[in-house]
């Protein structure tokens, strides 16, 4: 559910869904978010929940954090009837969902995402988990929350760069499944970036609808769900090639989509006009940070994407605006050309 005023009315909403408020309610959050929003969060709870903190940053999305938090839950009297509320961005959501998946073999949980990315993407679809030093998201489980409460008001404190990066996932949602969303985002840039509640709600609701629709038809990521990876093969390669330091995920996906659109135009699955329109849309929600990378480094890194099965380099390509398909025959030359185009745009700033 996405809307305004959800955070201050959380307890009765959970009660309605769960039947009653469990005796032990845990909140997993991080200190900066809790400092900003604890009063609003606590407003509707008759009894304060037990608050668990995860330090901010991808490096704490780890098994070490999971063990520490599980032990805290056990020590505070958590049992099978306990409920966990994940209150934060995608990192808190992924760790919180994973805790709920494995504590006492699984307890109920609720997602209260606080970043744009978490509201439209990571809180939808039931994927939970943590990173290993060997790679991102290598450990995890599918565990669906009882409910997702995406409060648009909470985005009021989100840094502008985080908002813009998250919006790239909505651009993606429009390109692969929703022409109306593409048009809306083209026509309402100022409202969306200005955090107008109505405009944000529209973009968020459409993005969630798209992802939930795709996921419900392909829970375990065997086929259709692949299309959610538009721009992500090159995007992940960019994140890897920059050591996960300079780019936010959505920014990497923004550049990745530009390479993908180029490839699609070359193959004729989108027209030159559509290419121009969509590339322009990505920049409207930029700026994307400039890149200083060698083409070879990026193309080499695309081979390491974990969604490749049996060494085949899978690519999601848009088909017109609002549809997409998966191809497996992208040649190294095609990829190099697309990456070169993108890097030329990215070094121009
Ligand atoms: N499970 C999935 O399907 C899925 C999908 C996409 C991404 N992810 C994961 O999501 C993670 C990224 O999530 P993210 O982009 O939300 O990053 P994040 O959780 O690191 O949050 C970004 C930053 O914003 C701050 N923040 C969060 N909410 C705020 C608010 N309302 N006001 C002010 N500051 C706020 C956080 O403290 C943090 O510094 C990655 O680990 C990624 O793997 C998971
Ligand atoms: Zn993504």
PDB file of N, CA and C and ligand atoms in Angstrom, residues 30-33 36-37 54-58 61 87-95 111 113-131 136-137 141 151 153-159 162 165-166 169 172 195 211 225 232 236 239 248-250, ligand 1:
ATOM      1  N   UNK A  30      17.734   1.870  11.052  1.00  0.00           N
ATOM      2  CA  UNK A  30      19.099   2.348  11.285  1.00  0.00           C
ATOM      3  C   UNK A  30      19.011   3.690  12.001  1.00  0.00           C
ATOM      4  N   UNK A  31      20.068   4.027  12.722  1.00  0.00           N
ATOM      5  CA  UNK A  31      20.018   5.181  13.624  1.00  0.00           C
ATOM      6  C   UNK A  31      19.600   6.494  12.939  1.00  0.00           C
ATOM      7  N   UNK A  32      20.150   6.812  11.750  1.00  0.00           N
ATOM      8  CA  UNK A  32      19.750   8.092  11.144  1.00  0.00           C
ATOM      9  C   UNK A  32      18.247   8.149  10.818  1.00  0.00           C
ATOM     10  N   UNK A  33      17.702   7.049  10.364  1.00  0.00           N
ATOM     11  CA  UNK A  33      16.273   7.031  10.019  1.00  0.00           C
ATOM     12  C   UNK A  33      15.425   7.114  11.287  1.00  0.00           C
ATOM     13  N   UNK A  36      15.193  10.583  12.690  1.00  0.00           N
ATOM     14  CA  UNK A  36      14.286  11.470  11.959  1.00  0.00           C
ATOM     15  C   UNK A  36      12.812  11.131  12.197  1.00  0.00           C
ATOM     16  N   UNK A  37      12.514   9.844  12.342  1.00  0.00           N
ATOM     17  CA  UNK A  37      11.119   9.434  12.230  1.00  0.00           C
ATOM     18  C   UNK A  37      10.546   8.672  13.411  1.00  0.00           C
ATOM     19  N   UNK A  54      20.586  -1.497  12.663  1.00  0.00           N
ATOM     20  CA  UNK A  54      21.578  -1.969  11.695  1.00  0.00           C
ATOM     21  C   UNK A  54      22.371  -0.736  11.288  1.00  0.00           C
ATOM     22  N   UNK A  55      23.691  -0.846  11.303  1.00  0.00           N
ATOM     23  CA  UNK A  55      24.477   0.320  10.890  1.00  0.00           C
ATOM     24  C   UNK A  55      24.266   0.569   9.404  1.00  0.00           C
ATOM     25  N   UNK A  56      24.209   1.854   8.999  1.00  0.00           N
ATOM     26  CA  UNK A  56      23.976   2.132   7.580  1.00  0.00           C
ATOM     27  C   UNK A  56      25.163   1.696   6.720  1.00  0.00           C
ATOM     28  N   UNK A  57      24.881   1.306   5.506  1.00  0.00           N
ATOM     29  CA  UNK A  57      25.952   0.955   4.567  1.00  0.00           C
ATOM     30  C   UNK A  57      25.871  -0.498   4.135  1.00  0.00           C
ATOM     31  N   UNK A  58      26.171  -0.687   2.861  1.00  0.00           N
ATOM     32  CA  UNK A  58      26.102  -2.013   2.234  1.00  0.00           C
ATOM     33  C   UNK A  58      26.977  -3.035   2.966  1.00  0.00           C
ATOM     34  N   UNK A  61      25.257  -5.236   5.389  1.00  0.00           N
ATOM     35  CA  UNK A  61      24.274  -6.216   4.897  1.00  0.00           C
ATOM     36  C   UNK A  61      25.005  -7.559   4.832  1.00  0.00           C
ATOM     37  N   UNK A  87      12.071  -1.126   8.921  1.00  0.00           N
ATOM     38  CA  UNK A  87      11.798   0.290   8.723  1.00  0.00           C
ATOM     39  C   UNK A  87      13.062   0.997   8.241  1.00  0.00           C
ATOM     40  N   UNK A  88      13.210   1.095   6.926  1.00  0.00           N
ATOM     41  CA  UNK A  88      14.402   1.729   6.376  1.00  0.00           C
ATOM     42  C   UNK A  88      14.471   1.540   4.872  1.00  0.00           C
ATOM     43  N   UNK A  89      15.669   1.734   4.332  1.00  0.00           N
ATOM     44  CA  UNK A  89      15.873   1.570   2.897  1.00  0.00           C
ATOM     45  C   UNK A  89      16.000   0.101   2.532  1.00  0.00           C
ATOM     46  N   UNK A  90      16.499  -0.145   1.331  1.00  0.00           N
ATOM     47  CA  UNK A  90      16.599  -1.506   0.822  1.00  0.00           C
ATOM     48  C   UNK A  90      17.510  -2.394   1.656  1.00  0.00           C
ATOM     49  N   UNK A  91      18.505  -1.814   2.267  1.00  0.00           N
ATOM     50  CA  UNK A  91      19.426  -2.620   3.069  1.00  0.00           C
ATOM     51  C   UNK A  91      18.707  -3.143   4.306  1.00  0.00           C
ATOM     52  N   UNK A  92      18.040  -2.247   5.014  1.00  0.00           N
ATOM     53  CA  UNK A  92      17.257  -2.665   6.183  1.00  0.00           C
ATOM     54  C   UNK A  92      16.178  -3.664   5.764  1.00  0.00           C
ATOM     55  N   UNK A  93      15.555  -3.415   4.633  1.00  0.00           N
ATOM     56  CA  UNK A  93      14.494  -4.306   4.150  1.00  0.00           C
ATOM     57  C   UNK A  93      15.012  -5.701   3.831  1.00  0.00           C
ATOM     58  N   UNK A  94      16.155  -5.768   3.159  1.00  0.00           N
ATOM     59  CA  UNK A  94      16.717  -7.080   2.794  1.00  0.00           C
ATOM     60  C   UNK A  94      17.169  -7.854   4.034  1.00  0.00           C
ATOM     61  N   UNK A  95      17.820  -7.161   4.955  1.00  0.00           N
ATOM     62  CA  UNK A  95      18.283  -7.827   6.189  1.00  0.00           C
ATOM     63  C   UNK A  95      17.088  -8.185   7.071  1.00  0.00           C
ATOM     64  N   UNK A 111       7.011  -4.663   5.849  1.00  0.00           N
ATOM     65  CA  UNK A 111       7.990  -3.720   5.300  1.00  0.00           C
ATOM     66  C   UNK A 111       7.450  -2.293   5.381  1.00  0.00           C
ATOM     67  N   UNK A 113       9.165   0.701   3.892  1.00  0.00           N
ATOM     68  CA  UNK A 113      10.320   1.216   3.162  1.00  0.00           C
ATOM     69  C   UNK A 113      10.413   2.740   3.219  1.00  0.00           C
ATOM     70  N   UNK A 114      11.630   3.251   3.378  1.00  0.00           N
ATOM     71  CA  UNK A 114      11.803   4.701   3.537  1.00  0.00           C
ATOM     72  C   UNK A 114      12.591   5.357   2.419  1.00  0.00           C
ATOM     73  N   UNK A 115      13.119   4.581   1.480  1.00  0.00           N
ATOM     74  CA  UNK A 115      13.735   5.206   0.312  1.00  0.00           C
ATOM     75  C   UNK A 115      12.811   4.981  -0.883  1.00  0.00           C
ATOM     76  N   UNK A 116      12.991   5.808  -1.894  1.00  0.00           N
ATOM     77  CA  UNK A 116      12.178   5.621  -3.092  1.00  0.00           C
ATOM     78  C   UNK A 116      12.437   4.241  -3.681  1.00  0.00           C
ATOM     79  N   UNK A 117      13.722   3.876  -3.745  1.00  0.00           N
ATOM     80  CA  UNK A 117      14.073   2.565  -4.310  1.00  0.00           C
ATOM     81  C   UNK A 117      13.410   1.433  -3.542  1.00  0.00           C
ATOM     82  N   UNK A 118      13.434   1.527  -2.232  1.00  0.00           N
ATOM     83  CA  UNK A 118      12.837   0.460  -1.430  1.00  0.00           C
ATOM     84  C   UNK A 118      11.318   0.426  -1.627  1.00  0.00           C
ATOM     85  N   UNK A 119      10.702   1.596  -1.787  1.00  0.00           N
ATOM     86  CA  UNK A 119       9.246   1.626  -1.952  1.00  0.00           C
ATOM     87  C   UNK A 119       8.803   1.007  -3.276  1.00  0.00           C
ATOM     88  N   UNK A 120       9.555   1.285  -4.339  1.00  0.00           N
ATOM     89  CA  UNK A 120       9.090   0.797  -5.648  1.00  0.00           C
ATOM     90  C   UNK A 120       9.703  -0.538  -6.051  1.00  0.00           C
ATOM     91  N   UNK A 121      10.772  -0.919  -5.376  1.00  0.00           N
ATOM     92  CA  UNK A 121      11.517  -2.071  -5.888  1.00  0.00           C
ATOM     93  C   UNK A 121      11.806  -3.119  -4.825  1.00  0.00           C
ATOM     94  N   UNK A 122      12.694  -2.797  -3.871  1.00  0.00           N
ATOM     95  CA  UNK A 122      13.205  -3.877  -3.024  1.00  0.00           C
ATOM     96  C   UNK A 122      12.167  -4.437  -2.056  1.00  0.00           C
ATOM     97  N   UNK A 123      11.141  -3.655  -1.714  1.00  0.00           N
ATOM     98  CA  UNK A 123      10.138  -4.190  -0.777  1.00  0.00           C
ATOM     99  C   UNK A 123       9.080  -5.041  -1.491  1.00  0.00           C
ATOM    100  N   UNK A 124       9.147  -5.056  -2.817  1.00  0.00           N
ATOM    101  CA  UNK A 124       8.175  -5.822  -3.591  1.00  0.00           C
ATOM    102  C   UNK A 124       8.844  -7.076  -4.152  1.00  0.00           C
ATOM    103  N   UNK A 125       8.245  -8.226  -3.940  1.00  0.00           N
ATOM    104  CA  UNK A 125       8.766  -9.421  -4.598  1.00  0.00           C
ATOM    105  C   UNK A 125       9.293 -10.491  -3.680  1.00  0.00           C
ATOM    106  N   UNK A 126       9.467 -10.172  -2.393  1.00  0.00           N
ATOM    107  CA  UNK A 126       9.783 -11.215  -1.427  1.00  0.00           C
ATOM    108  C   UNK A 126      11.227 -11.686  -1.386  1.00  0.00           C
ATOM    109  N   UNK A 127      12.121 -11.007  -2.128  1.00  0.00           N
ATOM    110  CA  UNK A 127      13.528 -11.420  -2.048  1.00  0.00           C
ATOM    111  C   UNK A 127      14.172 -10.795  -0.826  1.00  0.00           C
ATOM    112  N   UNK A 128      14.840 -11.608  -0.030  1.00  0.00           N
ATOM    113  CA  UNK A 128      15.521 -11.098   1.155  1.00  0.00           C
ATOM    114  C   UNK A 128      16.935 -11.659   1.150  1.00  0.00           C
ATOM    115  N   UNK A 129      17.834 -11.043   1.874  1.00  0.00           N
ATOM    116  CA  UNK A 129      19.163 -11.641   1.940  1.00  0.00           C
ATOM    117  C   UNK A 129      20.277 -10.672   2.250  1.00  0.00           C
ATOM    118  N   UNK A 130      21.492 -11.211   2.218  1.00  0.00           N
ATOM    119  CA  UNK A 130      22.685 -10.426   2.536  1.00  0.00           C
ATOM    120  C   UNK A 130      23.799 -10.718   1.528  1.00  0.00           C
ATOM    121  N   UNK A 131      24.871  -9.944   1.652  1.00  0.00           N
ATOM    122  CA  UNK A 131      26.029 -10.109   0.771  1.00  0.00           C
ATOM    123  C   UNK A 131      27.061 -11.046   1.400  1.00  0.00           C
ATOM    124  N   UNK A 136      27.578  -9.693  -4.086  1.00  0.00           N
ATOM    125  CA  UNK A 136      26.352  -9.131  -3.507  1.00  0.00           C
ATOM    126  C   UNK A 136      25.184 -10.114  -3.559  1.00  0.00           C
ATOM    127  N   UNK A 137      24.369 -10.085  -2.529  1.00  0.00           N
ATOM    128  CA  UNK A 137      23.115 -10.858  -2.494  1.00  0.00           C
ATOM    129  C   UNK A 137      23.305 -12.352  -2.758  1.00  0.00           C
ATOM    130  N   UNK A 141      16.752 -15.666   0.819  1.00  0.00           N
ATOM    131  CA  UNK A 141      15.591 -16.524   0.810  1.00  0.00           C
ATOM    132  C   UNK A 141      14.406 -15.719   0.278  1.00  0.00           C
ATOM    133  N   UNK A 151       5.035   4.927   2.867  1.00  0.00           N
ATOM    134  CA  UNK A 151       4.550   6.265   3.218  1.00  0.00           C
ATOM    135  C   UNK A 151       5.332   7.316   2.437  1.00  0.00           C
ATOM    136  N   UNK A 153       5.260  10.508   2.679  1.00  0.00           N
ATOM    137  CA  UNK A 153       5.776  11.587   3.522  1.00  0.00           C
ATOM    138  C   UNK A 153       7.195  11.335   4.004  1.00  0.00           C
ATOM    139  N   UNK A 154       7.520  10.074   4.225  1.00  0.00           N
ATOM    140  CA  UNK A 154       8.853   9.722   4.723  1.00  0.00           C
ATOM    141  C   UNK A 154       9.944  10.108   3.719  1.00  0.00           C
ATOM    142  N   UNK A 155       9.550  10.186   2.446  1.00  0.00           N
ATOM    143  CA  UNK A 155      10.537  10.539   1.418  1.00  0.00           C
ATOM    144  C   UNK A 155      10.957  12.008   1.527  1.00  0.00           C
ATOM    145  N   UNK A 156      10.245  12.761   2.344  1.00  0.00           N
ATOM    146  CA  UNK A 156      10.558  14.178   2.528  1.00  0.00           C
ATOM    147  C   UNK A 156      11.972  14.427   3.018  1.00  0.00           C
ATOM    148  N   UNK A 157      12.543  13.480   3.754  1.00  0.00           N
ATOM    149  CA  UNK A 157      13.903  13.679   4.272  1.00  0.00           C
ATOM    150  C   UNK A 157      14.964  12.949   3.442  1.00  0.00           C
ATOM    151  N   UNK A 158      14.523  12.312   2.377  1.00  0.00           N
ATOM    152  CA  UNK A 158      15.472  11.535   1.564  1.00  0.00           C
ATOM    153  C   UNK A 158      16.359  12.478   0.742  1.00  0.00           C
ATOM    154  N   UNK A 159      17.678  12.292   0.756  1.00  0.00           N
ATOM    155  CA  UNK A 159      18.539  13.146  -0.070  1.00  0.00           C
ATOM    156  C   UNK A 159      18.123  13.092  -1.543  1.00  0.00           C
ATOM    157  N   UNK A 162      19.450  10.335  -3.784  1.00  0.00           N
ATOM    158  CA  UNK A 162      18.820   9.025  -3.567  1.00  0.00           C
ATOM    159  C   UNK A 162      17.474   8.958  -4.300  1.00  0.00           C
ATOM    160  N   UNK A 165      18.101   8.631  -8.070  1.00  0.00           N
ATOM    161  CA  UNK A 165      18.599   7.282  -8.401  1.00  0.00           C
ATOM    162  C   UNK A 165      17.451   6.279  -8.353  1.00  0.00           C
ATOM    163  N   UNK A 166      16.613   6.374  -7.324  1.00  0.00           N
ATOM    164  CA  UNK A 166      15.491   5.450  -7.202  1.00  0.00           C
ATOM    165  C   UNK A 166      14.520   5.580  -8.361  1.00  0.00           C
ATOM    166  N   UNK A 169      14.476   3.264 -11.414  1.00  0.00           N
ATOM    167  CA  UNK A 169      13.731   1.994 -11.435  1.00  0.00           C
ATOM    168  C   UNK A 169      12.301   2.223 -11.949  1.00  0.00           C
ATOM    169  N   UNK A 172      12.587   2.513 -15.642  1.00  0.00           N
ATOM    170  CA  UNK A 172      12.677   1.134 -16.141  1.00  0.00           C
ATOM    171  C   UNK A 172      11.290   0.488 -16.189  1.00  0.00           C
ATOM    172  N   UNK A 195       8.771  16.521  -5.178  1.00  0.00           N
ATOM    173  CA  UNK A 195       8.133  15.652  -4.174  1.00  0.00           C
ATOM    174  C   UNK A 195       6.675  15.998  -3.922  1.00  0.00           C
ATOM    175  N   UNK A 211       5.866  -4.114 -10.894  1.00  0.00           N
ATOM    176  CA  UNK A 211       6.739  -5.168 -10.357  1.00  0.00           C
ATOM    177  C   UNK A 211       5.907  -6.308  -9.756  1.00  0.00           C
ATOM    178  N   UNK A 225      10.292 -12.682 -14.920  1.00  0.00           N
ATOM    179  CA  UNK A 225      10.915 -11.772 -13.962  1.00  0.00           C
ATOM    180  C   UNK A 225      12.235 -11.197 -14.475  1.00  0.00           C
ATOM    181  N   UNK A 232      20.278  -3.655 -16.167  1.00  0.00           N
ATOM    182  CA  UNK A 232      21.021  -4.124 -14.998  1.00  0.00           C
ATOM    183  C   UNK A 232      22.270  -4.934 -15.344  1.00  0.00           C
ATOM    184  N   UNK A 236      25.104  -3.486 -13.350  1.00  0.00           N
ATOM    185  CA  UNK A 236      25.900  -4.227 -12.364  1.00  0.00           C
ATOM    186  C   UNK A 236      27.384  -4.187 -12.715  1.00  0.00           C
ATOM    187  N   UNK A 239      28.711  -0.946 -11.533  1.00  0.00           N
ATOM    188  CA  UNK A 239      28.879  -0.935 -10.073  1.00  0.00           C
ATOM    189  C   UNK A 239      30.146  -1.686  -9.684  1.00  0.00           C
ATOM    190  N   UNK A 248      25.443   5.185  -7.132  1.00  0.00           N
ATOM    191  CA  UNK A 248      24.303   4.544  -6.489  1.00  0.00           C
ATOM    192  C   UNK A 248      23.737   3.539  -7.491  1.00  0.00           C
ATOM    193  N   UNK A 249      23.070   2.529  -6.962  1.00  0.00           N
ATOM    194  CA  UNK A 249      22.547   1.480  -7.835  1.00  0.00           C
ATOM    195  C   UNK A 249      21.714   2.055  -8.994  1.00  0.00           C
ATOM    196  N   UNK A 250      20.806   2.939  -8.663  1.00  0.00           N
ATOM    197  CA  UNK A 250      19.929   3.498  -9.687  1.00  0.00           C
ATOM    198  C   UNK A 250      20.695   4.281 -10.745  1.00  0.00           C
TER     199      UNK A 250
HETATM  200  N1  LIG B   1      15.197  -7.402  -2.389  1.00  0.00           N
HETATM  201  C1  LIG B   1      15.151  -6.874  -3.587  1.00  0.00           C
HETATM  202  O1  LIG B   1      14.382  -7.300  -4.454  1.00  0.00           O
HETATM  203  C2  LIG B   1      16.026  -5.705  -3.898  1.00  0.00           C
HETATM  204  C3  LIG B   1      15.808  -4.968  -5.068  1.00  0.00           C
HETATM  205  C4  LIG B   1      16.600  -3.853  -5.303  1.00  0.00           C
HETATM  206  C5  LIG B   1      17.584  -3.497  -4.393  1.00  0.00           C
HETATM  207  N2  LIG B   1      17.781  -4.251  -3.275  1.00  0.00           N
HETATM  208  C6  LIG B   1      18.809  -3.892  -2.291  1.00  0.00           C
HETATM  209  O2  LIG B   1      18.489  -2.628  -1.743  1.00  0.00           O
HETATM  210  C7  LIG B   1      19.690  -2.035  -1.242  1.00  0.00           C
HETATM  211  C8  LIG B   1      19.706  -0.570  -1.589  1.00  0.00           C
HETATM  212  O3  LIG B   1      18.609   0.053  -1.012  1.00  0.00           O
HETATM  213  P1  LIG B   1      18.488   1.639  -0.912  1.00  0.00           P
HETATM  214  O4  LIG B   1      18.806   2.240  -2.207  1.00  0.00           O
HETATM  215  O5  LIG B   1      17.187   1.922  -0.293  1.00  0.00           O
HETATM  216  O6  LIG B   1      19.724   2.031   0.005  1.00  0.00           O
HETATM  217  P2  LIG B   1      19.907   2.174   1.590  1.00  0.00           P
HETATM  218  O7  LIG B   1      19.079   1.229   2.322  1.00  0.00           O
HETATM  219  O8  LIG B   1      21.382   2.150   1.820  1.00  0.00           O
HETATM  220  O9  LIG B   1      19.406   3.651   1.876  1.00  0.00           O
HETATM  221  C9  LIG B   1      20.080   4.728   1.258  1.00  0.00           C
HETATM  222  C10 LIG B   1      20.477   5.814   2.257  1.00  0.00           C
HETATM  223  O10 LIG B   1      19.340   6.610   2.561  1.00  0.00           O
HETATM  224  C11 LIG B   1      19.190   6.754   3.974  1.00  0.00           C
HETATM  225  N3  LIG B   1      17.744   6.877   4.192  1.00  0.00           N
HETATM  226  C12 LIG B   1      16.820   5.915   4.038  1.00  0.00           C
HETATM  227  N4  LIG B   1      15.593   6.425   4.178  1.00  0.00           N
HETATM  228  C13 LIG B   1      15.739   7.738   4.443  1.00  0.00           C
HETATM  229  C14 LIG B   1      14.822   8.799   4.691  1.00  0.00           C
HETATM  230  N5  LIG B   1      13.505   8.621   4.609  1.00  0.00           N
HETATM  231  N6  LIG B   1      15.329  10.016   4.955  1.00  0.00           N
HETATM  232  C15 LIG B   1      16.663  10.222   4.980  1.00  0.00           C
HETATM  233  N7  LIG B   1      17.576   9.264   4.732  1.00  0.00           N
HETATM  234  C16 LIG B   1      17.108   8.030   4.468  1.00  0.00           C
HETATM  235  C17 LIG B   1      19.805   5.504   4.522  1.00  0.00           C
HETATM  236  O11 LIG B   1      20.214   5.677   5.861  1.00  0.00           O
HETATM  237  C18 LIG B   1      20.991   5.312   3.583  1.00  0.00           C
HETATM  238  O12 LIG B   1      22.071   6.119   3.962  1.00  0.00           O
HETATM  239  C19 LIG B   1      20.843  -2.826  -1.832  1.00  0.00           C
HETATM  240  O13 LIG B   1      21.433  -3.609  -0.834  1.00  0.00           O
HETATM  241  C20 LIG B   1      20.174  -3.699  -2.875  1.00  0.00           C
HETATM  242  O14 LIG B   1      20.827  -4.939  -3.053  1.00  0.00           O
HETATM  243  C21 LIG B   1      17.015  -5.326  -3.017  1.00  0.00           C
END
